[in-house]
Amino acid sequence: MKYQGFKKFICLLLSCCILVLAGCSGTTPSGSDGDTTTTDKSTSEKTDGTTTTTTTTTKGTTTVPSNPTQPSSAPTGESSGEKLIALTFDDGPHSSVTGRILDTLERYDAKATFFIVGNRAADYPSVIRRARDLGCEIGSHTWSHKNLTKLSVDQMNAEMNNSVNAISNITGISVNIMRPPEGAYNATVRNNMPYPMIMWSVDSMDWKHRDAQKDYNEVMNHVFDGAIILMHDLYPATAAAVERLVPDLIARGYKFVTVSELMASRGVTMADGSVYFSAKP
Ligand code: NI
């Protein structure tokens, strides 16, 4: 018994240490959602790097307001403490789902980013123009949604050029960002990709669930300031989830911005061939 008690004590001590250690490296777990679907880790350093440095400052500032005489000084935090979120939609446009998502964004003056499959673009020019007019960002999801790691560099370039041209012809705006299909990339893709590659930090799992309540829970349970959320404007359930997510997240203090706006407001300069998962304050 004595020995068991001692064993328990050692176990407790060990788990405390593990907890403390986990707390220290706890700035990145949400980003690991994106990591799991990718084949490369090295390039996430850029975003992780900015994250870790700035979290330290956040920690510093949050511990400061221990002065009980100044409760009314809270509004000063408003300018610096805006919570930002980038909703992103892949694989569209879709005849009805994309329009329904745009209805919600318009209603709440929210913006999102659409990673469009190039060979679908010509079928839905008015949907794409409406997204542009609402201030949404249009990125490329390649021409025909092929896994880029399985293509030659020439084939990859053709996938990119065709999609980017199709989008630009419709919107009149040049494309600045892309998302690789399936989130798949390797060193060859990275070294030859003439656009920043946008991954995600929260996967709504809408492609798997096709259930608005589950999509909603997935996002609400994992959302954080600076998150990039992965959704697909293909499923009616996704549009239904967005109808609840947008007002509920606004009520929690989030502002919906495009990926480029999110990066810019966090001081991240995106580089071609680099990979981005989030932009924490
Ligand atoms: Ni896709």
PDB file of N, CA and C in Angstrom, residues 116-219:
ATOM      1  N   ILE A 116     -11.703  28.847 -55.577  1.00  0.00           N
ATOM      2  CA  ILE A 116     -12.546  28.370 -56.661  1.00  0.00           C
ATOM      3  C   ILE A 116     -11.815  27.368 -57.551  1.00  0.00           C
ATOM      4  N   VAL A 117     -12.528  26.343 -57.969  1.00  0.00           N
ATOM      5  CA  VAL A 117     -11.999  25.405 -58.956  1.00  0.00           C
ATOM      6  C   VAL A 117     -12.212  26.040 -60.333  1.00  0.00           C
ATOM      7  N   GLY A 118     -11.107  26.273 -61.043  1.00  0.00           N
ATOM      8  CA  GLY A 118     -11.140  27.060 -62.269  1.00  0.00           C
ATOM      9  C   GLY A 118     -12.136  26.584 -63.306  1.00  0.00           C
ATOM     10  N   ASN A 119     -12.229  25.269 -63.500  1.00  0.00           N
ATOM     11  CA  ASN A 119     -13.115  24.789 -64.569  1.00  0.00           C
ATOM     12  C   ASN A 119     -14.591  24.897 -64.201  1.00  0.00           C
ATOM     13  N   ARG A 120     -14.888  25.352 -63.004  1.00  0.00           N
ATOM     14  CA  ARG A 120     -16.286  25.620 -62.617  1.00  0.00           C
ATOM     15  C   ARG A 120     -16.620  27.109 -62.747  1.00  0.00           C
ATOM     16  N   ALA A 121     -15.586  27.919 -62.834  1.00  0.00           N
ATOM     17  CA  ALA A 121     -15.780  29.370 -62.773  1.00  0.00           C
ATOM     18  C   ALA A 121     -16.686  29.891 -63.885  1.00  0.00           C
ATOM     19  N   ALA A 122     -16.467  29.422 -65.113  1.00  0.00           N
ATOM     20  CA  ALA A 122     -17.207  29.955 -66.255  1.00  0.00           C
ATOM     21  C   ALA A 122     -18.709  29.692 -66.145  1.00  0.00           C
ATOM     22  N   ASP A 123     -19.088  28.690 -65.358  1.00  0.00           N
ATOM     23  CA  ASP A 123     -20.514  28.375 -65.202  1.00  0.00           C
ATOM     24  C   ASP A 123     -21.214  29.319 -64.220  1.00  0.00           C
ATOM     25  N   TYR A 124     -20.431  29.990 -63.388  1.00  0.00           N
ATOM     26  CA  TYR A 124     -21.053  30.819 -62.336  1.00  0.00           C
ATOM     27  C   TYR A 124     -20.431  32.213 -62.249  1.00  0.00           C
ATOM     28  N   PRO A 125     -20.317  32.907 -63.377  1.00  0.00           N
ATOM     29  CA  PRO A 125     -19.644  34.224 -63.314  1.00  0.00           C
ATOM     30  C   PRO A 125     -20.366  35.214 -62.401  1.00  0.00           C
ATOM     31  N   SER A 126     -21.709  35.176 -62.405  1.00  0.00           N
ATOM     32  CA  SER A 126     -22.439  36.178 -61.607  1.00  0.00           C
ATOM     33  C   SER A 126     -22.259  35.918 -60.108  1.00  0.00           C
ATOM     34  N   VAL A 127     -22.150  34.647 -59.732  1.00  0.00           N
ATOM     35  CA  VAL A 127     -21.926  34.317 -58.322  1.00  0.00           C
ATOM     36  C   VAL A 127     -20.557  34.848 -57.882  1.00  0.00           C
ATOM     37  N   ILE A 128     -19.564  34.647 -58.748  1.00  0.00           N
ATOM     38  CA  ILE A 128     -18.202  35.079 -58.413  1.00  0.00           C
ATOM     39  C   ILE A 128     -18.129  36.609 -58.333  1.00  0.00           C
ATOM     40  N   ARG A 129     -18.808  37.270 -59.260  1.00  0.00           N
ATOM     41  CA  ARG A 129     -18.799  38.751 -59.232  1.00  0.00           C
ATOM     42  C   ARG A 129     -19.517  39.276 -57.988  1.00  0.00           C
ATOM     43  N   ARG A 130     -20.558  38.586 -57.605  1.00  0.00           N
ATOM     44  CA  ARG A 130     -21.282  39.020 -56.396  1.00  0.00           C
ATOM     45  C   ARG A 130     -20.359  38.895 -55.164  1.00  0.00           C
ATOM     46  N   ALA A 131     -19.631  37.791 -55.100  1.00  0.00           N
ATOM     47  CA  ALA A 131     -18.689  37.605 -53.984  1.00  0.00           C
ATOM     48  C   ALA A 131     -17.667  38.744 -53.977  1.00  0.00           C
ATOM     49  N   ARG A 132     -17.147  39.050 -55.146  1.00  0.00           N
ATOM     50  CA  ARG A 132     -16.184  40.155 -55.263  1.00  0.00           C
ATOM     51  C   ARG A 132     -16.807  41.465 -54.789  1.00  0.00           C
ATOM     52  N   ASP A 133     -18.034  41.737 -55.231  1.00  0.00           N
ATOM     53  CA  ASP A 133     -18.694  42.993 -54.881  1.00  0.00           C
ATOM     54  C   ASP A 133     -18.968  43.103 -53.382  1.00  0.00           C
ATOM     55  N   LEU A 134     -19.079  41.957 -52.719  1.00  0.00           N
ATOM     56  CA  LEU A 134     -19.314  41.979 -51.263  1.00  0.00           C
ATOM     57  C   LEU A 134     -18.002  42.112 -50.488  1.00  0.00           C
ATOM     58  N   GLY A 135     -16.895  42.205 -51.229  1.00  0.00           N
ATOM     59  CA  GLY A 135     -15.611  42.373 -50.563  1.00  0.00           C
ATOM     60  C   GLY A 135     -14.930  41.064 -50.227  1.00  0.00           C
ATOM     61  N   CYS A 136     -15.479  39.967 -50.755  1.00  0.00           N
ATOM     62  CA  CYS A 136     -14.862  38.672 -50.511  1.00  0.00           C
ATOM     63  C   CYS A 136     -13.616  38.525 -51.384  1.00  0.00           C
ATOM     64  N   GLU A 137     -12.741  37.624 -50.961  1.00  0.00           N
ATOM     65  CA  GLU A 137     -11.528  37.367 -51.727  1.00  0.00           C
ATOM     66  C   GLU A 137     -11.713  36.087 -52.549  1.00  0.00           C
ATOM     67  N   ILE A 138     -11.207  36.118 -53.782  1.00  0.00           N
ATOM     68  CA  ILE A 138     -11.290  34.937 -54.633  1.00  0.00           C
ATOM     69  C   ILE A 138      -9.886  34.390 -54.841  1.00  0.00           C
ATOM     70  N   GLY A 139      -9.674  33.165 -54.392  1.00  0.00           N
ATOM     71  CA  GLY A 139      -8.381  32.507 -54.579  1.00  0.00           C
ATOM     72  C   GLY A 139      -8.532  31.328 -55.513  1.00  0.00           C
ATOM     73  N   SER A 140      -7.404  30.768 -55.903  1.00  0.00           N
ATOM     74  CA  SER A 140      -7.433  29.630 -56.827  1.00  0.00           C
ATOM     75  C   SER A 140      -7.349  28.304 -56.058  1.00  0.00           C
ATOM     76  N   HIS A 141      -8.153  27.353 -56.517  1.00  0.00           N
ATOM     77  CA  HIS A 141      -8.085  25.987 -55.981  1.00  0.00           C
ATOM     78  C   HIS A 141      -7.701  25.064 -57.148  1.00  0.00           C
ATOM     79  N   THR A 142      -6.872  25.613 -58.025  1.00  0.00           N
ATOM     80  CA  THR A 142      -6.381  25.001 -59.281  1.00  0.00           C
ATOM     81  C   THR A 142      -7.495  24.901 -60.332  1.00  0.00           C
ATOM     82  N   TRP A 143      -7.129  24.421 -61.493  1.00  0.00           N
ATOM     83  CA  TRP A 143      -8.096  24.337 -62.596  1.00  0.00           C
ATOM     84  C   TRP A 143      -9.032  23.135 -62.457  1.00  0.00           C
ATOM     85  N   SER A 144      -8.473  21.959 -62.109  1.00  0.00           N
ATOM     86  CA  SER A 144      -9.329  20.761 -62.103  1.00  0.00           C
ATOM     87  C   SER A 144      -9.175  19.930 -60.825  1.00  0.00           C
ATOM     88  N   HIS A 145      -8.731  20.586 -59.753  1.00  0.00           N
ATOM     89  CA  HIS A 145      -8.692  19.933 -58.440  1.00  0.00           C
ATOM     90  C   HIS A 145      -7.847  18.660 -58.433  1.00  0.00           C
ATOM     91  N   LYS A 146      -6.681  18.755 -59.005  1.00  0.00           N
ATOM     92  CA  LYS A 146      -5.780  17.592 -58.987  1.00  0.00           C
ATOM     93  C   LYS A 146      -4.787  17.732 -57.826  1.00  0.00           C
ATOM     94  N   ASN A 147      -4.363  16.601 -57.299  1.00  0.00           N
ATOM     95  CA  ASN A 147      -3.332  16.577 -56.262  1.00  0.00           C
ATOM     96  C   ASN A 147      -2.003  17.023 -56.891  1.00  0.00           C
ATOM     97  N   LEU A 148      -1.521  18.183 -56.467  1.00  0.00           N
ATOM     98  CA  LEU A 148      -0.361  18.782 -57.129  1.00  0.00           C
ATOM     99  C   LEU A 148       0.921  17.981 -56.935  1.00  0.00           C
ATOM    100  N   THR A 149       0.980  17.179 -55.889  1.00  0.00           N
ATOM    101  CA  THR A 149       2.202  16.401 -55.652  1.00  0.00           C
ATOM    102  C   THR A 149       2.361  15.286 -56.685  1.00  0.00           C
ATOM    103  N   LYS A 150       1.288  15.035 -57.429  1.00  0.00           N
ATOM    104  CA  LYS A 150       1.352  13.955 -58.424  1.00  0.00           C
ATOM    105  C   LYS A 150       1.530  14.490 -59.844  1.00  0.00           C
ATOM    106  N   LEU A 151       1.733  15.791 -59.968  1.00  0.00           N
ATOM    107  CA  LEU A 151       1.882  16.405 -61.295  1.00  0.00           C
ATOM    108  C   LEU A 151       3.325  16.836 -61.536  1.00  0.00           C
ATOM    109  N   SER A 152       3.665  16.986 -62.815  1.00  0.00           N
ATOM    110  CA  SER A 152       4.954  17.586 -63.145  1.00  0.00           C
ATOM    111  C   SER A 152       4.838  19.092 -62.899  1.00  0.00           C
ATOM    112  N   VAL A 153       5.969  19.767 -62.877  1.00  0.00           N
ATOM    113  CA  VAL A 153       5.946  21.218 -62.664  1.00  0.00           C
ATOM    114  C   VAL A 153       5.164  21.904 -63.784  1.00  0.00           C
ATOM    115  N   ASP A 154       5.344  21.445 -65.014  1.00  0.00           N
ATOM    116  CA  ASP A 154       4.608  22.017 -66.146  1.00  0.00           C
ATOM    117  C   ASP A 154       3.099  21.842 -65.982  1.00  0.00           C
ATOM    118  N   GLN A 155       2.715  20.645 -65.564  1.00  0.00           N
ATOM    119  CA  GLN A 155       1.280  20.388 -65.354  1.00  0.00           C
ATOM    120  C   GLN A 155       0.737  21.266 -64.232  1.00  0.00           C
ATOM    121  N   MET A 156       1.525  21.423 -63.175  1.00  0.00           N
ATOM    122  CA  MET A 156       1.095  22.274 -62.063  1.00  0.00           C
ATOM    123  C   MET A 156       0.931  23.726 -62.535  1.00  0.00           C
ATOM    124  N   ASN A 157       1.884  24.188 -63.299  1.00  0.00           N
ATOM    125  CA  ASN A 157       1.798  25.561 -63.800  1.00  0.00           C
ATOM    126  C   ASN A 157       0.567  25.756 -64.671  1.00  0.00           C
ATOM    127  N   ALA A 158       0.245  24.743 -65.483  1.00  0.00           N
ATOM    128  CA  ALA A 158      -0.947  24.832 -66.335  1.00  0.00           C
ATOM    129  C   ALA A 158      -2.204  24.889 -65.456  1.00  0.00           C
ATOM    130  N   GLU A 159      -2.245  24.065 -64.406  1.00  0.00           N
ATOM    131  CA  GLU A 159      -3.384  24.070 -63.472  1.00  0.00           C
ATOM    132  C   GLU A 159      -3.566  25.461 -62.861  1.00  0.00           C
ATOM    133  N   MET A 160      -2.455  26.075 -62.508  1.00  0.00           N
ATOM    134  CA  MET A 160      -2.532  27.392 -61.868  1.00  0.00           C
ATOM    135  C   MET A 160      -2.904  28.478 -62.886  1.00  0.00           C
ATOM    136  N   ASN A 161      -2.179  28.500 -64.002  1.00  0.00           N
ATOM    137  CA  ASN A 161      -2.420  29.562 -64.989  1.00  0.00           C
ATOM    138  C   ASN A 161      -3.858  29.547 -65.500  1.00  0.00           C
ATOM    139  N   ASN A 162      -4.355  28.365 -65.837  1.00  0.00           N
ATOM    140  CA  ASN A 162      -5.719  28.273 -66.363  1.00  0.00           C
ATOM    141  C   ASN A 162      -6.745  28.775 -65.346  1.00  0.00           C
ATOM    142  N   SER A 163      -6.572  28.404 -64.092  1.00  0.00           N
ATOM    143  CA  SER A 163      -7.563  28.805 -63.090  1.00  0.00           C
ATOM    144  C   SER A 163      -7.482  30.298 -62.797  1.00  0.00           C
ATOM    145  N   VAL A 164      -6.262  30.776 -62.678  1.00  0.00           N
ATOM    146  CA  VAL A 164      -6.071  32.193 -62.355  1.00  0.00           C
ATOM    147  C   VAL A 164      -6.599  33.079 -63.492  1.00  0.00           C
ATOM    148  N   ASN A 165      -6.364  32.651 -64.730  1.00  0.00           N
ATOM    149  CA  ASN A 165      -6.871  33.428 -65.864  1.00  0.00           C
ATOM    150  C   ASN A 165      -8.399  33.420 -65.906  1.00  0.00           C
ATOM    151  N   ALA A 166      -8.978  32.250 -65.641  1.00  0.00           N
ATOM    152  CA  ALA A 166     -10.442  32.152 -65.654  1.00  0.00           C
ATOM    153  C   ALA A 166     -11.042  33.091 -64.606  1.00  0.00           C
ATOM    154  N   ILE A 167     -10.452  33.107 -63.423  1.00  0.00           N
ATOM    155  CA  ILE A 167     -10.977  33.953 -62.339  1.00  0.00           C
ATOM    156  C   ILE A 167     -10.784  35.436 -62.678  1.00  0.00           C
ATOM    157  N   SER A 168      -9.587  35.771 -63.160  1.00  0.00           N
ATOM    158  CA  SER A 168      -9.311  37.179 -63.479  1.00  0.00           C
ATOM    159  C   SER A 168     -10.213  37.691 -64.592  1.00  0.00           C
ATOM    160  N   ASN A 169     -10.492  36.838 -65.582  1.00  0.00           N
ATOM    161  CA  ASN A 169     -11.370  37.254 -66.674  1.00  0.00           C
ATOM    162  C   ASN A 169     -12.764  37.610 -66.160  1.00  0.00           C
ATOM    163  N   ILE A 170     -13.197  36.910 -65.135  1.00  0.00           N
ATOM    164  CA  ILE A 170     -14.540  37.150 -64.600  1.00  0.00           C
ATOM    165  C   ILE A 170     -14.558  38.330 -63.631  1.00  0.00           C
ATOM    166  N   THR A 171     -13.554  38.396 -62.788  1.00  0.00           N
ATOM    167  CA  THR A 171     -13.578  39.423 -61.724  1.00  0.00           C
ATOM    168  C   THR A 171     -12.866  40.711 -62.128  1.00  0.00           C
ATOM    169  N   GLY A 172     -11.936  40.610 -63.065  1.00  0.00           N
ATOM    170  CA  GLY A 172     -11.136  41.781 -63.399  1.00  0.00           C
ATOM    171  C   GLY A 172     -10.073  42.062 -62.348  1.00  0.00           C
ATOM    172  N   ILE A 173      -9.929  41.138 -61.412  1.00  0.00           N
ATOM    173  CA  ILE A 173      -8.944  41.309 -60.327  1.00  0.00           C
ATOM    174  C   ILE A 173      -7.963  40.148 -60.393  1.00  0.00           C
ATOM    175  N   SER A 174      -6.685  40.440 -60.158  1.00  0.00           N
ATOM    176  CA  SER A 174      -5.725  39.341 -60.192  1.00  0.00           C
ATOM    177  C   SER A 174      -5.793  38.522 -58.904  1.00  0.00           C
ATOM    178  N   VAL A 175      -5.520  37.245 -59.039  1.00  0.00           N
ATOM    179  CA  VAL A 175      -5.569  36.319 -57.906  1.00  0.00           C
ATOM    180  C   VAL A 175      -4.253  36.399 -57.131  1.00  0.00           C
ATOM    181  N   ASN A 176      -4.354  36.444 -55.804  1.00  0.00           N
ATOM    182  CA  ASN A 176      -3.144  36.592 -54.984  1.00  0.00           C
ATOM    183  C   ASN A 176      -2.804  35.386 -54.125  1.00  0.00           C
ATOM    184  N   ILE A 177      -3.761  34.486 -53.962  1.00  0.00           N
ATOM    185  CA  ILE A 177      -3.526  33.348 -53.073  1.00  0.00           C
ATOM    186  C   ILE A 177      -4.110  32.075 -53.682  1.00  0.00           C
ATOM    187  N   MET A 178      -3.627  30.931 -53.213  1.00  0.00           N
ATOM    188  CA  MET A 178      -4.181  29.656 -53.690  1.00  0.00           C
ATOM    189  C   MET A 178      -4.252  28.668 -52.539  1.00  0.00           C
ATOM    190  N   ARG A 179      -5.065  27.653 -52.711  1.00  0.00           N
ATOM    191  CA  ARG A 179      -5.099  26.529 -51.764  1.00  0.00           C
ATOM    192  C   ARG A 179      -4.942  25.237 -52.566  1.00  0.00           C
ATOM    193  N   PRO A 180      -3.922  24.435 -52.243  1.00  0.00           N
ATOM    194  CA  PRO A 180      -3.739  23.190 -52.994  1.00  0.00           C
ATOM    195  C   PRO A 180      -4.856  22.193 -52.688  1.00  0.00           C
ATOM    196  N   PRO A 181      -5.401  21.518 -53.712  1.00  0.00           N
ATOM    197  CA  PRO A 181      -6.432  20.504 -53.467  1.00  0.00           C
ATOM    198  C   PRO A 181      -5.946  19.462 -52.466  1.00  0.00           C
ATOM    199  N   GLU A 182      -6.830  19.074 -51.579  1.00  0.00           N
ATOM    200  CA  GLU A 182      -6.550  18.097 -50.518  1.00  0.00           C
ATOM    201  C   GLU A 182      -5.506  18.616 -49.532  1.00  0.00           C
ATOM    202  N   GLY A 183      -5.138  19.860 -49.654  1.00  0.00           N
ATOM    203  CA  GLY A 183      -4.095  20.397 -48.788  1.00  0.00           C
ATOM    204  C   GLY A 183      -2.748  19.735 -49.033  1.00  0.00           C
ATOM    205  N   ALA A 184      -2.577  19.169 -50.225  1.00  0.00           N
ATOM    206  CA  ALA A 184      -1.380  18.373 -50.504  1.00  0.00           C
ATOM    207  C   ALA A 184      -0.294  19.204 -51.185  1.00  0.00           C
ATOM    208  N   TYR A 185       0.893  19.196 -50.598  1.00  0.00           N
ATOM    209  CA  TYR A 185       2.031  19.852 -51.233  1.00  0.00           C
ATOM    210  C   TYR A 185       3.305  19.161 -50.771  1.00  0.00           C
ATOM    211  N   ASN A 186       4.368  19.377 -51.518  1.00  0.00           N
ATOM    212  CA  ASN A 186       5.679  18.874 -51.127  1.00  0.00           C
ATOM    213  C   ASN A 186       6.712  19.930 -51.512  1.00  0.00           C
ATOM    214  N   ALA A 187       7.971  19.590 -51.420  1.00  0.00           N
ATOM    215  CA  ALA A 187       9.031  20.573 -51.685  1.00  0.00           C
ATOM    216  C   ALA A 187       8.961  21.068 -53.125  1.00  0.00           C
ATOM    217  N   THR A 188       8.665  20.172 -54.074  1.00  0.00           N
ATOM    218  CA  THR A 188       8.599  20.578 -55.484  1.00  0.00           C
ATOM    219  C   THR A 188       7.468  21.575 -55.699  1.00  0.00           C
ATOM    220  N   VAL A 189       6.313  21.286 -55.115  1.00  0.00           N
ATOM    221  CA  VAL A 189       5.174  22.205 -55.248  1.00  0.00           C
ATOM    222  C   VAL A 189       5.543  23.560 -54.661  1.00  0.00           C
ATOM    223  N   ARG A 190       6.112  23.536 -53.487  1.00  0.00           N
ATOM    224  CA  ARG A 190       6.448  24.787 -52.800  1.00  0.00           C
ATOM    225  C   ARG A 190       7.463  25.618 -53.591  1.00  0.00           C
ATOM    226  N   ASN A 191       8.471  24.938 -54.105  1.00  0.00           N
ATOM    227  CA  ASN A 191       9.548  25.651 -54.804  1.00  0.00           C
ATOM    228  C   ASN A 191       9.100  26.241 -56.134  1.00  0.00           C
ATOM    229  N   ASN A 192       8.000  25.724 -56.664  1.00  0.00           N
ATOM    230  CA  ASN A 192       7.564  26.193 -57.981  1.00  0.00           C
ATOM    231  C   ASN A 192       6.221  26.917 -57.974  1.00  0.00           C
ATOM    232  N   MET A 193       5.642  27.055 -56.811  1.00  0.00           N
ATOM    233  CA  MET A 193       4.317  27.672 -56.724  1.00  0.00           C
ATOM    234  C   MET A 193       4.450  29.204 -56.692  1.00  0.00           C
ATOM    235  N   PRO A 194       3.887  29.884 -57.696  1.00  0.00           N
ATOM    236  CA  PRO A 194       4.046  31.339 -57.739  1.00  0.00           C
ATOM    237  C   PRO A 194       3.015  32.102 -56.889  1.00  0.00           C
ATOM    238  N   TYR A 195       2.407  31.426 -55.928  1.00  0.00           N
ATOM    239  CA  TYR A 195       1.430  32.077 -55.041  1.00  0.00           C
ATOM    240  C   TYR A 195       1.639  31.574 -53.610  1.00  0.00           C
ATOM    241  N   PRO A 196       1.253  32.385 -52.610  1.00  0.00           N
ATOM    242  CA  PRO A 196       1.219  31.867 -51.239  1.00  0.00           C
ATOM    243  C   PRO A 196       0.171  30.768 -51.138  1.00  0.00           C
ATOM    244  N   MET A 197       0.481  29.738 -50.360  1.00  0.00           N
ATOM    245  CA  MET A 197      -0.450  28.608 -50.215  1.00  0.00           C
ATOM    246  C   MET A 197      -1.152  28.711 -48.859  1.00  0.00           C
ATOM    247  N   ILE A 198      -2.469  28.772 -48.926  1.00  0.00           N
ATOM    248  CA  ILE A 198      -3.259  28.980 -47.706  1.00  0.00           C
ATOM    249  C   ILE A 198      -3.859  27.665 -47.241  1.00  0.00           C
ATOM    250  N   MET A 199      -3.443  27.231 -46.078  1.00  0.00           N
ATOM    251  CA  MET A 199      -4.020  26.015 -45.494  1.00  0.00           C
ATOM    252  C   MET A 199      -5.112  26.450 -44.514  1.00  0.00           C
ATOM    253  N   TRP A 200      -5.286  25.750 -43.433  1.00  0.00           N
ATOM    254  CA  TRP A 200      -6.326  26.102 -42.471  1.00  0.00           C
ATOM    255  C   TRP A 200      -5.897  25.641 -41.087  1.00  0.00           C
ATOM    256  N   SER A 201      -6.530  26.201 -40.077  1.00  0.00           N
ATOM    257  CA  SER A 201      -6.245  25.785 -38.701  1.00  0.00           C
ATOM    258  C   SER A 201      -7.454  25.128 -38.049  1.00  0.00           C
ATOM    259  N   VAL A 202      -8.646  25.339 -38.608  1.00  0.00           N
ATOM    260  CA  VAL A 202      -9.848  24.675 -38.093  1.00  0.00           C
ATOM    261  C   VAL A 202     -10.578  24.038 -39.276  1.00  0.00           C
ATOM    262  N   ASP A 203     -10.732  22.726 -39.216  1.00  0.00           N
ATOM    263  CA  ASP A 203     -11.464  22.006 -40.266  1.00  0.00           C
ATOM    264  C   ASP A 203     -12.888  21.781 -39.766  1.00  0.00           C
ATOM    265  N   SER A 204     -13.861  22.355 -40.463  1.00  0.00           N
ATOM    266  CA  SER A 204     -15.261  22.187 -40.038  1.00  0.00           C
ATOM    267  C   SER A 204     -15.734  20.749 -40.229  1.00  0.00           C
ATOM    268  N   MET A 205     -14.984  19.970 -40.987  1.00  0.00           N
ATOM    269  CA  MET A 205     -15.334  18.572 -41.309  1.00  0.00           C
ATOM    270  C   MET A 205     -16.655  18.476 -42.064  1.00  0.00           C
ATOM    271  N   ASP A 206     -17.062  19.580 -42.701  1.00  0.00           N
ATOM    272  CA  ASP A 206     -18.349  19.574 -43.413  1.00  0.00           C
ATOM    273  C   ASP A 206     -18.371  18.569 -44.561  1.00  0.00           C
ATOM    274  N   TRP A 207     -17.194  18.330 -45.146  1.00  0.00           N
ATOM    275  CA  TRP A 207     -17.091  17.356 -46.234  1.00  0.00           C
ATOM    276  C   TRP A 207     -17.438  15.955 -45.748  1.00  0.00           C
ATOM    277  N   LYS A 208     -17.262  15.718 -44.456  1.00  0.00           N
ATOM    278  CA  LYS A 208     -17.505  14.384 -43.910  1.00  0.00           C
ATOM    279  C   LYS A 208     -18.899  14.296 -43.279  1.00  0.00           C
ATOM    280  N   HIS A 209     -19.257  15.325 -42.500  1.00  0.00           N
ATOM    281  CA  HIS A 209     -20.498  15.269 -41.726  1.00  0.00           C
ATOM    282  C   HIS A 209     -21.750  15.515 -42.555  1.00  0.00           C
ATOM    283  N   ARG A 210     -21.697  16.525 -43.408  1.00  0.00           N
ATOM    284  CA  ARG A 210     -22.894  16.993 -44.148  1.00  0.00           C
ATOM    285  C   ARG A 210     -24.053  17.206 -43.175  1.00  0.00           C
ATOM    286  N   ASP A 211     -23.721  17.807 -42.045  1.00  0.00           N
ATOM    287  CA  ASP A 211     -24.692  17.980 -40.968  1.00  0.00           C
ATOM    288  C   ASP A 211     -24.428  19.343 -40.325  1.00  0.00           C
ATOM    289  N   ALA A 212     -25.396  20.252 -40.456  1.00  0.00           N
ATOM    290  CA  ALA A 212     -25.185  21.639 -40.036  1.00  0.00           C
ATOM    291  C   ALA A 212     -24.810  21.740 -38.562  1.00  0.00           C
ATOM    292  N   GLN A 213     -25.482  20.961 -37.716  1.00  0.00           N
ATOM    293  CA  GLN A 213     -25.203  21.027 -36.277  1.00  0.00           C
ATOM    294  C   GLN A 213     -23.770  20.599 -35.978  1.00  0.00           C
ATOM    295  N   LYS A 214     -23.316  19.529 -36.639  1.00  0.00           N
ATOM    296  CA  LYS A 214     -21.944  19.036 -36.410  1.00  0.00           C
ATOM    297  C   LYS A 214     -20.918  20.033 -36.943  1.00  0.00           C
ATOM    298  N   ASP A 215     -21.192  20.614 -38.117  1.00  0.00           N
ATOM    299  CA  ASP A 215     -20.279  21.623 -38.669  1.00  0.00           C
ATOM    300  C   ASP A 215     -20.169  22.797 -37.708  1.00  0.00           C
ATOM    301  N   TYR A 216     -21.323  23.220 -37.217  1.00  0.00           N
ATOM    302  CA  TYR A 216     -21.394  24.356 -36.296  1.00  0.00           C
ATOM    303  C   TYR A 216     -20.560  24.061 -35.048  1.00  0.00           C
ATOM    304  N   ASN A 217     -20.786  22.880 -34.445  1.00  0.00           N
ATOM    305  CA  ASN A 217     -20.057  22.523 -33.221  1.00  0.00           C
ATOM    306  C   ASN A 217     -18.554  22.471 -33.462  1.00  0.00           C
ATOM    307  N   GLU A 218     -18.188  21.878 -34.582  1.00  0.00           N
ATOM    308  CA  GLU A 218     -16.759  21.720 -34.900  1.00  0.00           C
ATOM    309  C   GLU A 218     -16.065  23.084 -34.914  1.00  0.00           C
ATOM    310  N   VAL A 219     -16.723  24.061 -35.551  1.00  0.00           N
ATOM    311  CA  VAL A 219     -16.117  25.393 -35.645  1.00  0.00           C
ATOM    312  C   VAL A 219     -16.152  26.091 -34.288  1.00  0.00           C
TER     313      VAL A 219
END
